[in-house]
Tab-separated table of C-alpha atoms in Angstrom:
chain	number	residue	atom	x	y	z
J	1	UNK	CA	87.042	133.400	135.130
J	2	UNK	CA	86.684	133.448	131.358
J	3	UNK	CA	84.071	130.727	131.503
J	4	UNK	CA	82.136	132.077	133.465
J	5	UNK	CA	82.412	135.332	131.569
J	6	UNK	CA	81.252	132.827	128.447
J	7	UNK	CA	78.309	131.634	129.892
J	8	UNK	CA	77.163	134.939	131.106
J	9	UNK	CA	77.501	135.901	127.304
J	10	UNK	CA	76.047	133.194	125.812
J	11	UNK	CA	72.935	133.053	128.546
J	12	UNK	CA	72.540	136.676	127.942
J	13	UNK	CA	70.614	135.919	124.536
J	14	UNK	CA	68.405	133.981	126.569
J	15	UNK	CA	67.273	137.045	128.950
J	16	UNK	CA	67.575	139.495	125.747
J	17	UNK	CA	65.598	137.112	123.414
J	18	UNK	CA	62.551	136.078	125.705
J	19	UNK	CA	62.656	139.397	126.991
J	20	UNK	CA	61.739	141.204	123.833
J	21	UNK	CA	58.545	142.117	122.780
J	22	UNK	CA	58.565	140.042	119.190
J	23	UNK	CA	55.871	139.515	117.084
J	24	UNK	CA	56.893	137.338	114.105
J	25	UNK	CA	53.984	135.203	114.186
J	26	UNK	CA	52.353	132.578	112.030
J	27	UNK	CA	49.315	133.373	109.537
J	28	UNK	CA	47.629	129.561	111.247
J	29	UNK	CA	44.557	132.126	113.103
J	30	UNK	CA	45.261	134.739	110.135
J	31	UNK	CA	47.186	137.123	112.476
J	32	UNK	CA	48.826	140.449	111.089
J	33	UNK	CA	52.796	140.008	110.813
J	34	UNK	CA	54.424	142.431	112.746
J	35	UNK	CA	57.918	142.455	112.597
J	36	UNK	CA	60.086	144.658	115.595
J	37	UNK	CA	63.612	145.719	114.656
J	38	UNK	CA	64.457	145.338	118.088
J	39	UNK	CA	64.242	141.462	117.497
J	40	UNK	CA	67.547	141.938	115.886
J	41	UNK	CA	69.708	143.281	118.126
J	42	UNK	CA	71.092	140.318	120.074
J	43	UNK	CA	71.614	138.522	116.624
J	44	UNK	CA	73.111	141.054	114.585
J	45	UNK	CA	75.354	142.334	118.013
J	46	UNK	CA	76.367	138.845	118.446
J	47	UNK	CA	77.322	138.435	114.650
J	48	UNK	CA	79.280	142.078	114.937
J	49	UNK	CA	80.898	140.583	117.742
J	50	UNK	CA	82.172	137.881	115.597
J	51	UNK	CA	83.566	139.636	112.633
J	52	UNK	CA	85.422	142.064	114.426
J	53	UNK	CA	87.116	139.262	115.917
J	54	UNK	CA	88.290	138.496	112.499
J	55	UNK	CA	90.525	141.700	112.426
J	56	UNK	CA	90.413	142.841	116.291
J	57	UNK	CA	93.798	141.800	118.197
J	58	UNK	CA	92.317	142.603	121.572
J	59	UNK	CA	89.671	140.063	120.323
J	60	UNK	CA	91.720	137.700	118.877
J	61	UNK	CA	93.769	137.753	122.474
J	62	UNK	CA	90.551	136.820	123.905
J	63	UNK	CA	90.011	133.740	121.776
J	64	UNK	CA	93.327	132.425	122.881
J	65	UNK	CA	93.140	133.116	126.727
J	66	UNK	CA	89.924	131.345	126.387
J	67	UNK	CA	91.328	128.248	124.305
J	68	UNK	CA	94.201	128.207	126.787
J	69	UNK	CA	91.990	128.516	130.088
J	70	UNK	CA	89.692	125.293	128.623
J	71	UNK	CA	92.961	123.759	127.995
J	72	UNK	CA	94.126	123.980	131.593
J	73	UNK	CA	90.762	122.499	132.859
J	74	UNK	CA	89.575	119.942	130.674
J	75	UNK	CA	91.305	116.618	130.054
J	76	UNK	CA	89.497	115.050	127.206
J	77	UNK	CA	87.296	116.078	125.009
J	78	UNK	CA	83.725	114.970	124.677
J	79	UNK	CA	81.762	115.174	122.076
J	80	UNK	CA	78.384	115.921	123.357
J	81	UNK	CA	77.868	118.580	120.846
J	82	UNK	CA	77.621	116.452	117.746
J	83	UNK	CA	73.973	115.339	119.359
J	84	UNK	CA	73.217	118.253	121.605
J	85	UNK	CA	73.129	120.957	118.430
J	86	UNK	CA	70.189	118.988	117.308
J	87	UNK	CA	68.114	118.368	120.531
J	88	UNK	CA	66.228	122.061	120.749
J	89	UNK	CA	64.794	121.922	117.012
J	90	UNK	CA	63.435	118.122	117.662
J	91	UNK	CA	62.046	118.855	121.367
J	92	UNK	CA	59.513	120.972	119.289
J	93	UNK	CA	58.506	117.587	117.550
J	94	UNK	CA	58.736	115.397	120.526
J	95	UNK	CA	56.539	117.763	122.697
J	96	UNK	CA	54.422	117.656	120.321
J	97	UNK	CA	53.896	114.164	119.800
J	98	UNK	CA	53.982	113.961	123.843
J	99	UNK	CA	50.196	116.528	123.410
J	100	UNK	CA	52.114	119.550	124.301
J	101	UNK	CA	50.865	121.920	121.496
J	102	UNK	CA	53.039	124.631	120.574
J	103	UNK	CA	51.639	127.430	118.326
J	104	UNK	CA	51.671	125.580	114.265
J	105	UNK	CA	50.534	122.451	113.655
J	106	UNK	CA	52.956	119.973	111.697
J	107	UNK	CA	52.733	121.881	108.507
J	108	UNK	CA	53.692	125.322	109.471
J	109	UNK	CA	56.376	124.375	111.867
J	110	UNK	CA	57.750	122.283	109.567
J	111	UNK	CA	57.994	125.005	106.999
J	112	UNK	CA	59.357	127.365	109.416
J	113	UNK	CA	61.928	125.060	110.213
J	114	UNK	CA	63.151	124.403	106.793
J	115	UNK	CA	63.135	127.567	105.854
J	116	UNK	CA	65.751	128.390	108.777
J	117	UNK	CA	68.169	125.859	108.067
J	118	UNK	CA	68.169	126.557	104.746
J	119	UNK	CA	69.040	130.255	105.438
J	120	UNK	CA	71.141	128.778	108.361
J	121	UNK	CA	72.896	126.257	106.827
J	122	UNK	CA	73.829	128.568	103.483
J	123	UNK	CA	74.801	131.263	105.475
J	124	UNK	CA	77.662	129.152	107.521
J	125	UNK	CA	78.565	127.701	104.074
J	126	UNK	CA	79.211	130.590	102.121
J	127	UNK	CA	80.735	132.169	105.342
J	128	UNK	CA	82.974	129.454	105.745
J	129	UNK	CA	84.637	129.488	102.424
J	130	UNK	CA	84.942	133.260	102.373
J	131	UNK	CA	86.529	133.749	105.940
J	132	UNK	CA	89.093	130.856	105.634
J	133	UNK	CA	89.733	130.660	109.480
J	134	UNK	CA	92.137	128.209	110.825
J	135	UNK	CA	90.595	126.085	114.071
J	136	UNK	CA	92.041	126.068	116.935
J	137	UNK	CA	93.005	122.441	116.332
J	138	UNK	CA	94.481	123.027	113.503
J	139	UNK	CA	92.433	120.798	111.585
J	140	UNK	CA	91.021	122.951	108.909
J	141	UNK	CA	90.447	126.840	108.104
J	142	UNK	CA	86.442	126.557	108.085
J	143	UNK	CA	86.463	127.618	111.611
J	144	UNK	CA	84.276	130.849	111.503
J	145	UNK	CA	81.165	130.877	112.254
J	146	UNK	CA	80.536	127.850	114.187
J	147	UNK	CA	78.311	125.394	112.192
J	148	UNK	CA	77.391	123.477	115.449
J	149	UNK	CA	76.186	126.501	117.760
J	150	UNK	CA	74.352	128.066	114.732
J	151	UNK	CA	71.905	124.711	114.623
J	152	UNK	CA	71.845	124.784	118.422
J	153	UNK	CA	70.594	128.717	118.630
J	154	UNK	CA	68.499	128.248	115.186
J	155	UNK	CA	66.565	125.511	117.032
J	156	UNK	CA	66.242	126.977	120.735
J	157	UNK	CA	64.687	130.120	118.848
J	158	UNK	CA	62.584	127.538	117.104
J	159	UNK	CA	61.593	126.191	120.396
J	160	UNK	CA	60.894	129.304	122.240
J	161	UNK	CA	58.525	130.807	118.998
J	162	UNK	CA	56.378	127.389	119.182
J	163	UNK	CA	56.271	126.915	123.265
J	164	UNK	CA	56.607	131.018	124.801
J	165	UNK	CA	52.557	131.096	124.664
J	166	UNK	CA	52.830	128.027	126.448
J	167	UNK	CA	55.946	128.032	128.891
J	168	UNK	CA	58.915	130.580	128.891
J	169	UNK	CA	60.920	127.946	130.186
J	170	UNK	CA	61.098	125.920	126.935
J	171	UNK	CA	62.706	128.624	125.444
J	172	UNK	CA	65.015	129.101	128.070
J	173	UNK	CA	65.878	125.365	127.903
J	174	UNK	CA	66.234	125.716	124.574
J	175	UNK	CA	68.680	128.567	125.035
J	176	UNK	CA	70.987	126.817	127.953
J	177	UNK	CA	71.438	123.360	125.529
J	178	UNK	CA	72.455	125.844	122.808
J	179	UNK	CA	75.083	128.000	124.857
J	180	UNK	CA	76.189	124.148	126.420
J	181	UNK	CA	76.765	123.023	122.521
J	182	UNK	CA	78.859	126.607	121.703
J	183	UNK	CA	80.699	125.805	125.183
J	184	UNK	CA	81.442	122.428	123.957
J	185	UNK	CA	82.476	123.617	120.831
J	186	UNK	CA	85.571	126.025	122.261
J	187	UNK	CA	86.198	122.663	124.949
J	188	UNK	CA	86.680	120.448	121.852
J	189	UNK	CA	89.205	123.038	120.599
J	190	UNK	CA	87.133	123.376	117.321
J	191	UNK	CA	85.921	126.710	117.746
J	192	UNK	CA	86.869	130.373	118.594
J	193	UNK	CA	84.855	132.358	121.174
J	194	UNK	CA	84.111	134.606	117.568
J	195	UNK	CA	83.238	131.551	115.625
J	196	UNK	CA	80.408	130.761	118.535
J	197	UNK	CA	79.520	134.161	118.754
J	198	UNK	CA	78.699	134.654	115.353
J	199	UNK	CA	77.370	131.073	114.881
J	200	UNK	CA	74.806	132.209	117.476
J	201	UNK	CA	73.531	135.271	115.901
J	202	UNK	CA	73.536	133.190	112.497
J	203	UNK	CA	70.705	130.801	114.242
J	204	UNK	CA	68.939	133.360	116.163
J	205	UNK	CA	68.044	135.762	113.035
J	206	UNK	CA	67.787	132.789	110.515
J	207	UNK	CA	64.720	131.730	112.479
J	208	UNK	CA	63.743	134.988	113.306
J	209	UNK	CA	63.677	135.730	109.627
J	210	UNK	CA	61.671	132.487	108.600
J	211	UNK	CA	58.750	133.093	111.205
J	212	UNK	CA	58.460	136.870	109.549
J	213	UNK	CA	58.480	135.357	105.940
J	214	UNK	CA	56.726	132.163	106.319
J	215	UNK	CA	53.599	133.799	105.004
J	216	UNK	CA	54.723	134.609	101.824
J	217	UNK	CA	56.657	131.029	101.852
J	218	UNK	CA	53.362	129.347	102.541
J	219	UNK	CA	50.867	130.901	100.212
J	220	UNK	CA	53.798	131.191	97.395
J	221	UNK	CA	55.375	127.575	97.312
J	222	UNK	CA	53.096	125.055	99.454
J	223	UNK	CA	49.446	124.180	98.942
J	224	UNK	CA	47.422	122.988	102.167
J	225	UNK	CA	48.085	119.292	101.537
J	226	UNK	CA	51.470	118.104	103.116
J	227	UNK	CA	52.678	115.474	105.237
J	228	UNK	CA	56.026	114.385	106.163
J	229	UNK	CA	58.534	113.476	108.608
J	230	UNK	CA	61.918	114.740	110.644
J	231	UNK	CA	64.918	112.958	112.629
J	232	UNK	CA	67.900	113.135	112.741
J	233	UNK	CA	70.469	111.371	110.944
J	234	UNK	CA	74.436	109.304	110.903
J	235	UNK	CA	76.367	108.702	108.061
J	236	UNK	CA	79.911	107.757	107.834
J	237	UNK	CA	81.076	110.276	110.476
J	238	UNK	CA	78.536	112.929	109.272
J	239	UNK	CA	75.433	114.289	111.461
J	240	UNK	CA	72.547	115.940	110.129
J	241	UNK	CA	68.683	116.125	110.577
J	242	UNK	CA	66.838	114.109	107.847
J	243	UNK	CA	63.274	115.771	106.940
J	244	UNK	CA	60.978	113.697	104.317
J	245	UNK	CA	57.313	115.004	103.323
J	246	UNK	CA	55.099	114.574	100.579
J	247	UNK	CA	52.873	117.459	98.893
């Protein structure tokens, strides 16, 4: 029962996400930035969620009925969400490159996409070190947020800005890879249902945020020449996404 209840949370940012009326849109045919509050309230209710389960013991209960039911159920772990965390952000490059044309060419999607993972990825950091939460492995206390799901939802929000114009149903795929990596996270024992939560609403609003500033990013930092290059990356255990361009 609790997994389903998880996927019926997780896939309810889906619904919630497509189903608002956001405009956080690039400047590529010099469109007005409008930027709806309402955007962020799946993010920031899925963050809440997440640090009240820091200090909630109804919460916390949760967490471990939920470790204990995936537990029962699974006999080995699998770990699918090393590679699946990345596969949202680069289907916007591979459809691409397939002549599916989302809505910025290289150069604005590529700044769009740096721009998240660097609020993203310093968010989880600094979060990290601060919270000091012990996985439910045991293996370390840098347990909250989830690192994993917060690249998973980062890039399926990445997906559905380039392709909803073009297909809802990116997005949505987008969205179901992304709850499948958080799932796999909690399977794996390396994550809280809090740390997912919140690793969610990390992703969601850092990309949300860099489509609403990447006018000011563009015209302040990059000229119109660039060129470069993403993929993703393995290195002595590590996994990460590689991006190289030239200016």
């Amino acid at each position: 029962m609790n997994k389903i209840i998880i996927v019926l949370f997780l896939f309810l940012s889906v619904l919630q996400v497509n189903g608002q009326s956001v405009s956080i849109d690039s400047t590529i045919n010099n469109k007005n930035i409008q930027f709806k509050y309402k955007s962020l309230i799946i993010p920031t209710a899925l963050i809440g969620y997440g640090v009240v389960g820091l200090v909630s013991p109804a919460l916390k209960d949760i967490n471990r009925s939920t470790k204990n039911e995936f537990r029962d159920h699974d006999d080995k772990k699998v770990n699918w969400d090393d590679y699946a965390q990345y596969s949202p952000l680069l289907s916007v490059y591979a459809l691409n490159a397939l002549g599916i044309q989302g809505k910025n060419n290289f150069k604005d999607r590529t700044i769009v996409l740096a721009t998240a993972y660097l609020l993203m990825g310093g968010s989880v950091n600094i979060i990290k070190k601060t919270s000091k939460v012990t996985r439910p492995d045991g293996a370390d206390i840098r347990s909250f947020p989830s690192g994993h799901t917060a690249t998973a939802f980062m890039g399926a929000e990445f997906l559905y800005q380039e392709y909803k114009d073009v297909s809802d149903w990116y997005g949505v795929t987008g969205y179901l890879v992304a709850a499948g990596t958080g799932l796999f996270r909690m399977s794996n024992e390396k994550h809280w249902l809090t740390d997912v939560a919140a690793g969610a609403g990390i992703g969601i609003l850092s990309t949300k945020i860099a489509y609403w500033i990447h006018p000011l990013i563009k015209k302040t930092i990059f000229n119109d020449k660039i060129n470069g290059t993403i993929m993703p990356f393995y290195n002595q255990g590590a996994y990460g996404v590689g991006l190289s361009m030239t200016f």
